[in-house]
Structures are given as C-alpha cells and as structure tokens.
Coordinates of C-alpha atoms and ligand atoms in Angstrom, one line a residue:
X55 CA 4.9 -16.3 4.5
X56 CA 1.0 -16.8 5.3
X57 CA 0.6 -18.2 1.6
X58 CA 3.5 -20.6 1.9
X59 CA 2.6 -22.5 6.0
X60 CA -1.1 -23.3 3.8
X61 CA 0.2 -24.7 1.4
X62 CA 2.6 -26.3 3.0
X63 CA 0.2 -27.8 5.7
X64 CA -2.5 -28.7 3.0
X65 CA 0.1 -30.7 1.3
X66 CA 1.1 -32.4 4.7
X67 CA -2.8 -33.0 5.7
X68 CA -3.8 -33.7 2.2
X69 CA -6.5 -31.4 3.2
X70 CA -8.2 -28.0 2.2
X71 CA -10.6 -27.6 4.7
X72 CA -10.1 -24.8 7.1
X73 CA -12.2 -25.2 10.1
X74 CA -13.9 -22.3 11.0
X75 CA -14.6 -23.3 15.2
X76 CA -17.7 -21.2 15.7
X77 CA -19.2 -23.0 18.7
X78 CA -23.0 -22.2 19.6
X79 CA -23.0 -19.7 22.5
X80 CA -22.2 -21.2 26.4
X81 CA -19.9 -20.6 29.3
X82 CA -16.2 -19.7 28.4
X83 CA -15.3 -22.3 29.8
X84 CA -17.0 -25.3 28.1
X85 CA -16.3 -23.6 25.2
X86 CA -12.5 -23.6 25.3
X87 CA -12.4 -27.1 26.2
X88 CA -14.8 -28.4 23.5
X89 CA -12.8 -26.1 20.9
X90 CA -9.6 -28.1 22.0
X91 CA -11.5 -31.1 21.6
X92 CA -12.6 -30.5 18.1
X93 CA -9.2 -29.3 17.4
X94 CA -7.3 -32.0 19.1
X95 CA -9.1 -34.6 16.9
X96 CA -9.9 -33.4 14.0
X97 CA -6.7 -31.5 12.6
X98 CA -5.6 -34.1 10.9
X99 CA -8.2 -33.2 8.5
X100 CA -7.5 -30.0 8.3
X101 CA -4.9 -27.3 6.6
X102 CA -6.1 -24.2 8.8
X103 CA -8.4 -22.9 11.7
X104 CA -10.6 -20.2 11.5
X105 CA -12.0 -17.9 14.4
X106 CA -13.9 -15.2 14.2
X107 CA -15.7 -13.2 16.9
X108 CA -18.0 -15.5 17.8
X109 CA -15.0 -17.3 20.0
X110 CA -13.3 -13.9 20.8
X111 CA -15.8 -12.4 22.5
X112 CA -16.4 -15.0 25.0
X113 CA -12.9 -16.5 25.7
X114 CA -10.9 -13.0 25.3
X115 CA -8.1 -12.5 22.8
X116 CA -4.9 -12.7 24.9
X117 CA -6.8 -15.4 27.4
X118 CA -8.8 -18.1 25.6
X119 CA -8.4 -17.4 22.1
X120 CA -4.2 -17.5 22.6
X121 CA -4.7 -20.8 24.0
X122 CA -6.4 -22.4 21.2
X123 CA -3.8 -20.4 18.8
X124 CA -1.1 -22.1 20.3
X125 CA -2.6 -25.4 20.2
X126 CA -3.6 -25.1 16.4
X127 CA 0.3 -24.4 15.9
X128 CA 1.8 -26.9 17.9
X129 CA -0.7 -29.2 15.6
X130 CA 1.0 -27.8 12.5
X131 CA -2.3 -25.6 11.5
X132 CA -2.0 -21.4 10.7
X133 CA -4.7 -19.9 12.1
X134 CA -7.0 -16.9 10.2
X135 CA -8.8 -14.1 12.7
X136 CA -12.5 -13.6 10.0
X137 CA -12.3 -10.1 11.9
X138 CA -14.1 -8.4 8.3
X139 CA -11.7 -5.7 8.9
X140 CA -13.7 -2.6 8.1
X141 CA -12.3 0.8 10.0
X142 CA -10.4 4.1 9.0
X143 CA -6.6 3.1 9.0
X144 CA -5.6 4.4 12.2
X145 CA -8.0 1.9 13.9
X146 CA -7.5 -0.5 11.2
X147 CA -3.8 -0.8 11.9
X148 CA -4.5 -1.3 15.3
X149 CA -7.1 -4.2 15.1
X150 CA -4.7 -5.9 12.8
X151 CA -1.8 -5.7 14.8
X152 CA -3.8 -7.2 18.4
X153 CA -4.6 -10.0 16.0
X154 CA -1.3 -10.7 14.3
X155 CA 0.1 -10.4 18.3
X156 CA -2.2 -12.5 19.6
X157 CA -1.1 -15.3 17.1
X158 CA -2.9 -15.1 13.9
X159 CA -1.2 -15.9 11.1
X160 CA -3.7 -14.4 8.6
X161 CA -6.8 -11.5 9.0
X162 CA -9.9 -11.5 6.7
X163 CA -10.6 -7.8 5.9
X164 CA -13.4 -5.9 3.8
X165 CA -11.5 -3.9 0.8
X166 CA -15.0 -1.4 0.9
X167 CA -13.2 0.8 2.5
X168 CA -10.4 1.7 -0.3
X169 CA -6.4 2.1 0.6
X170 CA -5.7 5.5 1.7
X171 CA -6.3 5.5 5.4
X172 CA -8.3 2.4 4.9
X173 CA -6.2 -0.8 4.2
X174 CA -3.1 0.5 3.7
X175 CA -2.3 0.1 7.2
X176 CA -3.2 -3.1 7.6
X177 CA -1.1 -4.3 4.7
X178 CA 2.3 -2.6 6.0
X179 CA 1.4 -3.9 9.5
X180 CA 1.1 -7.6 7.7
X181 CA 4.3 -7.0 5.7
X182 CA 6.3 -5.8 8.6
X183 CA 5.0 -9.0 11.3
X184 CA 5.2 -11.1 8.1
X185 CA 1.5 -12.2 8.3
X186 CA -1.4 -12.6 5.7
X187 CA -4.5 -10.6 4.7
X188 CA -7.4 -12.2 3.1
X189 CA -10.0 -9.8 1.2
X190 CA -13.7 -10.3 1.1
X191 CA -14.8 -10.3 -2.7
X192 CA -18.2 -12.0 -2.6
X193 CA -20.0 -12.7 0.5
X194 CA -21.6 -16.8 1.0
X195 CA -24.9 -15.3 2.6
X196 CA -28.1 -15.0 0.9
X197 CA -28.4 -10.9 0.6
X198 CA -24.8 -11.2 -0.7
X199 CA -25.9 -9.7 -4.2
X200 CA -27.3 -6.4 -2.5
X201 CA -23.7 -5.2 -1.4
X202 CA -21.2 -7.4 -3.5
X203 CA -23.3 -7.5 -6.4
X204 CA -24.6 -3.9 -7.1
X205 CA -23.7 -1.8 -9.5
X206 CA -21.2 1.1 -9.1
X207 CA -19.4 3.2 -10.9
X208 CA -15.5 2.1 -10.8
X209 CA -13.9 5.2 -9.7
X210 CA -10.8 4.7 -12.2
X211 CA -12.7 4.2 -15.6
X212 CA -15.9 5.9 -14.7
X213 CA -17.6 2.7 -15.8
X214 CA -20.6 0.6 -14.7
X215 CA -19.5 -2.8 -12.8
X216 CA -20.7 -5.2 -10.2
X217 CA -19.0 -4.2 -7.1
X218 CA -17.3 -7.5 -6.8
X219 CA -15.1 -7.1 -9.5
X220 CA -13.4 -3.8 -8.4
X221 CA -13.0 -6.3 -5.2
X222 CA -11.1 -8.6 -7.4
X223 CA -8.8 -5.8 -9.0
X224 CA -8.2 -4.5 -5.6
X225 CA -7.3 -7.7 -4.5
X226 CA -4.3 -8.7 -7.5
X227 CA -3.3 -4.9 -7.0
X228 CA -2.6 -4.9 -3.3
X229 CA -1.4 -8.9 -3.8
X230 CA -4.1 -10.1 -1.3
X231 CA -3.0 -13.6 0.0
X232 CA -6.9 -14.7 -0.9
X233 CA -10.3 -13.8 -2.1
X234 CA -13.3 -14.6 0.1
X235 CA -15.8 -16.2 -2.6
X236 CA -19.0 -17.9 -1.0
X237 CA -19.3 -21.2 -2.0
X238 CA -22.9 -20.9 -2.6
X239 CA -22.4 -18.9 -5.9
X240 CA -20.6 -21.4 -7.9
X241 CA -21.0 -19.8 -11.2
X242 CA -19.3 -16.4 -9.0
X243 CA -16.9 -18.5 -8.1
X244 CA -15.5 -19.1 -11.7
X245 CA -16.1 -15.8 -13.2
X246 CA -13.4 -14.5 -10.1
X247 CA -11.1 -17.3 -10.6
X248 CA -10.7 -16.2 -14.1
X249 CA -9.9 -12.8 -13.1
X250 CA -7.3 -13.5 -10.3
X251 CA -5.8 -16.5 -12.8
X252 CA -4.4 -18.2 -9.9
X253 CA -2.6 -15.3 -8.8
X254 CA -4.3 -14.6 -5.8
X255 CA -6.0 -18.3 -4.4
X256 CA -10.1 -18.3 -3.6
X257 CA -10.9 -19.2 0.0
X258 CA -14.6 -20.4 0.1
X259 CA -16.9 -20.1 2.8
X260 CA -20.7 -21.9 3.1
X261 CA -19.9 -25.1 2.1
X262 CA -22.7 -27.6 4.2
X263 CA -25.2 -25.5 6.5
X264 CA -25.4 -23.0 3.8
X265 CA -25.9 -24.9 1.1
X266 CA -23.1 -24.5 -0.7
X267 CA -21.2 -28.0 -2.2
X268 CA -17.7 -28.6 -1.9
X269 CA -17.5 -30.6 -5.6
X270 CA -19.1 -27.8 -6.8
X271 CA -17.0 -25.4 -5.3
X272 CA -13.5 -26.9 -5.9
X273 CA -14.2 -27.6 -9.5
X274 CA -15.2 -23.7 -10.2
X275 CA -12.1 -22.8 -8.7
X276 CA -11.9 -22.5 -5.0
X277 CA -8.5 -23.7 -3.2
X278 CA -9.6 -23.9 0.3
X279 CA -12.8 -24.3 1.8
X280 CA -14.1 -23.0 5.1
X281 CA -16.1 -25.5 7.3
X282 CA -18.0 -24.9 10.4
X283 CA -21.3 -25.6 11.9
X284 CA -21.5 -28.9 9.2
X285 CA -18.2 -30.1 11.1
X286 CA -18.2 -28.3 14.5
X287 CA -21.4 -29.8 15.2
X288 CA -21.6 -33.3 13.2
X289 CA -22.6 -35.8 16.1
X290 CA -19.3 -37.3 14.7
X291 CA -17.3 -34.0 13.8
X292 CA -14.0 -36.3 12.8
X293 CA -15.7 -38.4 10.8
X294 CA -17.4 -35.4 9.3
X295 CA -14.3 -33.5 8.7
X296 CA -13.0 -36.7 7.1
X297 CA -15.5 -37.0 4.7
X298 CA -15.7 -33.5 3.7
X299 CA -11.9 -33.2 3.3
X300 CA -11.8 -36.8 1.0
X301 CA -14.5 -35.4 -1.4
X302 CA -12.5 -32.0 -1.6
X303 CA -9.2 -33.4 -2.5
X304 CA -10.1 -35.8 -4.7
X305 CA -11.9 -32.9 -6.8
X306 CA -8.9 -30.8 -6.2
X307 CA -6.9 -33.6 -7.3
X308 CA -8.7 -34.3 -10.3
X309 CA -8.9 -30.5 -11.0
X310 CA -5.3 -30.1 -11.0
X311 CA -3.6 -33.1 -11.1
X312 CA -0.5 -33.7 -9.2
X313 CA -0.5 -31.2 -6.0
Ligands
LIG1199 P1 -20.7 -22.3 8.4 O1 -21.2 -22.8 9.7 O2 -21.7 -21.7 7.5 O3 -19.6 -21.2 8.8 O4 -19.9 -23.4 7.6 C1 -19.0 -20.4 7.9 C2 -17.9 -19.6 8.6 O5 -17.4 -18.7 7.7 C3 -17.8 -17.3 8.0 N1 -18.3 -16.8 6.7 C4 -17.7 -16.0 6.0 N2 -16.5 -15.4 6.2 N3 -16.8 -14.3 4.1 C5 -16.1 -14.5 5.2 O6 -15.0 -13.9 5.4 C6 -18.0 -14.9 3.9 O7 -18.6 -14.7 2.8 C7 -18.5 -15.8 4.9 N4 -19.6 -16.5 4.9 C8 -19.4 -17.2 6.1 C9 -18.8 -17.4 9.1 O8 -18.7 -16.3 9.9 C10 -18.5 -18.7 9.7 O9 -17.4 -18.5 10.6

C-alpha cells in the first residue's frame, strides 16, 4: 500500500523529493504555521513529507503533528514518521502503532536490533494497518562508517562482512518497503542497489547541507531523495524545491527512461 501512494504521487508531481520539514527550534506555534506554509507551497514539488522528532516533540503527536498529516494528505503527499525505530518488540510495536494512528503512512526503523522481539512487531503491526516500514542500511552522516560500516561476523555464515550488507539482506528478507542509503556515499549507494536489484527501492537522505548531490545520487541508484534544511530554509524554499526536484527527474528520467 505505502509502496504504491509514492509511486503513485511521484508520477503525479513528477517529483522524488520527499521533504523532510525539520524546522530550526521556536515556539509551537510559529512552527506549525510555517510548516503549513512550506507545505502549502511547495508540494507540488514534492512526492512525500518527512517528520521526524524534531517537529514531534514540540507540536505533540495527536495535536500539531496530526494537523500537518492531514494537510500533507488532503495535498495528495504520504507522509514518513524518521522515528529510527530501535526498541525490544513489545515497545517497538507500540511506537509503531501511535505513529501509523496518528497518520503516518510509513515508519523509518533501525534493523540493529534483529526480528525476534525486535522488528517483528513492527512489521505485523504495518501489515495489519496496511502501512510501510523503511529500514536504515547506511546512515548520510559523517561517522556513518563506525556503525554501518564495521565489520561483524554475520551470524548465519559465520563470515566476516560490513554491517551494512546484513542490513541489505535483512531488508529483501523482511520485504522492507525501502533502504535508507545516505546520499553522501555514492559509491555505497550502487554497491546496495546492486544487492536489492530494484526489489526493495533506496530512499536517500543528505542531499544539499550535507553535501551529498542529487545527480550523483540518482544515477547510483537512489529512487527518492530526502530534502530538508537546503529546502526548508532556502530564502526562496519553492523555488528551491523546484530546482532540486527538475535536476532529480531529469536524472531519474535519463536513468530509466520512461517512468
Ligand atoms: P538535511 O537537512 O540534511 O536533512 O537535508 C536530512 C533529514 O533526513 C534525516 N536523515 C536521515 N534519516 N537516515 C535517516 O533515516 C539517515 O541516514 C539520515 N540522514 C539524515 C535527518 O534527520 C533529516 O530529517
């Protein structure tokens, strides 16, 4: 369900951006009604919104955080809660479930903590509420390679891999609805798509402020890419969201012809 409303609104807005509306910190208020404002003008641009908790902690999940929900979905957009899900089950299933009920049509969620009494939960709460779940596989930040990229021993073959790729096989195993890939590792970016072979689609955080380039990004693979501070606070966030989203579908585009 969460696979299909993204691709069908990126094939409406001719857009892969997903906006991730992290506003610097200020009174509840003012943020709620410049997150509207962003959202109000710039979804045409956009195929999906992205909150994490720097909104919810200030506006409140069932109070401002429902409003902008319902306003991203009268605008056509699905909306993705980057909780980074990382719990025992029991607490897991919990979290997931406030979030799906609060109006998130997808959660972001860190596979570290295996399936039994980890994400299991989480994926039968998704299944049964018909919502999506989005698995971290390797991080956009700049100490990325010290978790995602160590070494471990994969518990099944006893051999010696980069944690990132047990990530991946978790991810076509439990049929993820995406793979968080940061768009600053390019060359990561590839590798993974090669491994998930379309199966599971890469969503690609740290495009702009990060460094990261959305060319770059799309052409190693990446289907959506995930937008904030270089949009959210552009002196001219439309125009910005414009741009961004014109150089990323005409790579897409050229990546894989008709879409
Ligand atoms: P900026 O301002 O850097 O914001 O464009 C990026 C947004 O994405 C989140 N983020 C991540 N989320 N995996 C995630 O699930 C990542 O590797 C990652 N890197 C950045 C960040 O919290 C912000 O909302």
């Amino acid at each position: 369900m969460f696979r299909q409303k993204i691709e069908k609104s990126t094939k409406k807005a001719k857009s892969n951006i997903i906006l991730a509306l992290d506003l610097p910190p200020d009174e509840p208020r003012r943020l709620l009604s410049r997150s509207l404002q962003i959202l109000n003008s710039a979804h045409p641009y956009l195929c999906a919104l992205k909150l994490n908790r720097q909104a919810v902690l200030p506006l409140g999940l069932f109070d401002g955080v429902q409003k902008i929900l319902s306003r991203a979905h009268n605008l056509g957009l699905p909306t993705i809660m980057d909780a980074k899900i990382n719990d025992i089950g029991n607490t897991n299933r919990a979290i997931a479930e406030y979030y799906y009920k609060a109006g998130f049509d997808a959660v972001i969620c860190n596979p570290f903590v295996g399936w039994d009494e980890g994400m299991q939960p989480i994926f039968e709460v998704a299944h049964r509420m018909k919502r999506g779940v989005i698995l971290l596989v390797y991080m956009s930040h700049k100490g990325a390679a010290e978790g995602y990229g160590q070494i471990v021993q994969d518990s099944t073959t006893k051999q010696l891999v980069p944690q990132y790729k047990i990530f991946v096989q978790r991810a076509l195993k439990w049929n993820a609805d995406g793979a968080v890939v940061g768009a600053t590792y390019p060359d990561k970016i590839r590798e993974i798509h090669a491994l998930l072979k379309d199966k599971v689609p890469i969503y690609s955080p740290g495009i702009g402020a990060q460094g990261g380039d959305a060319e770059a990004a799309v052409n190693a693979g990446a289907q959506y890419l995930i937008v904030g501070r270089t949009i959210v606070e552009a002196k001219n966030p439309v125009k910005t969201a414009d741009q961004i989203r014109n150089t990323a579908w005409q790579s897409l585009k050229a990546k894989n012809g008709k879409i």
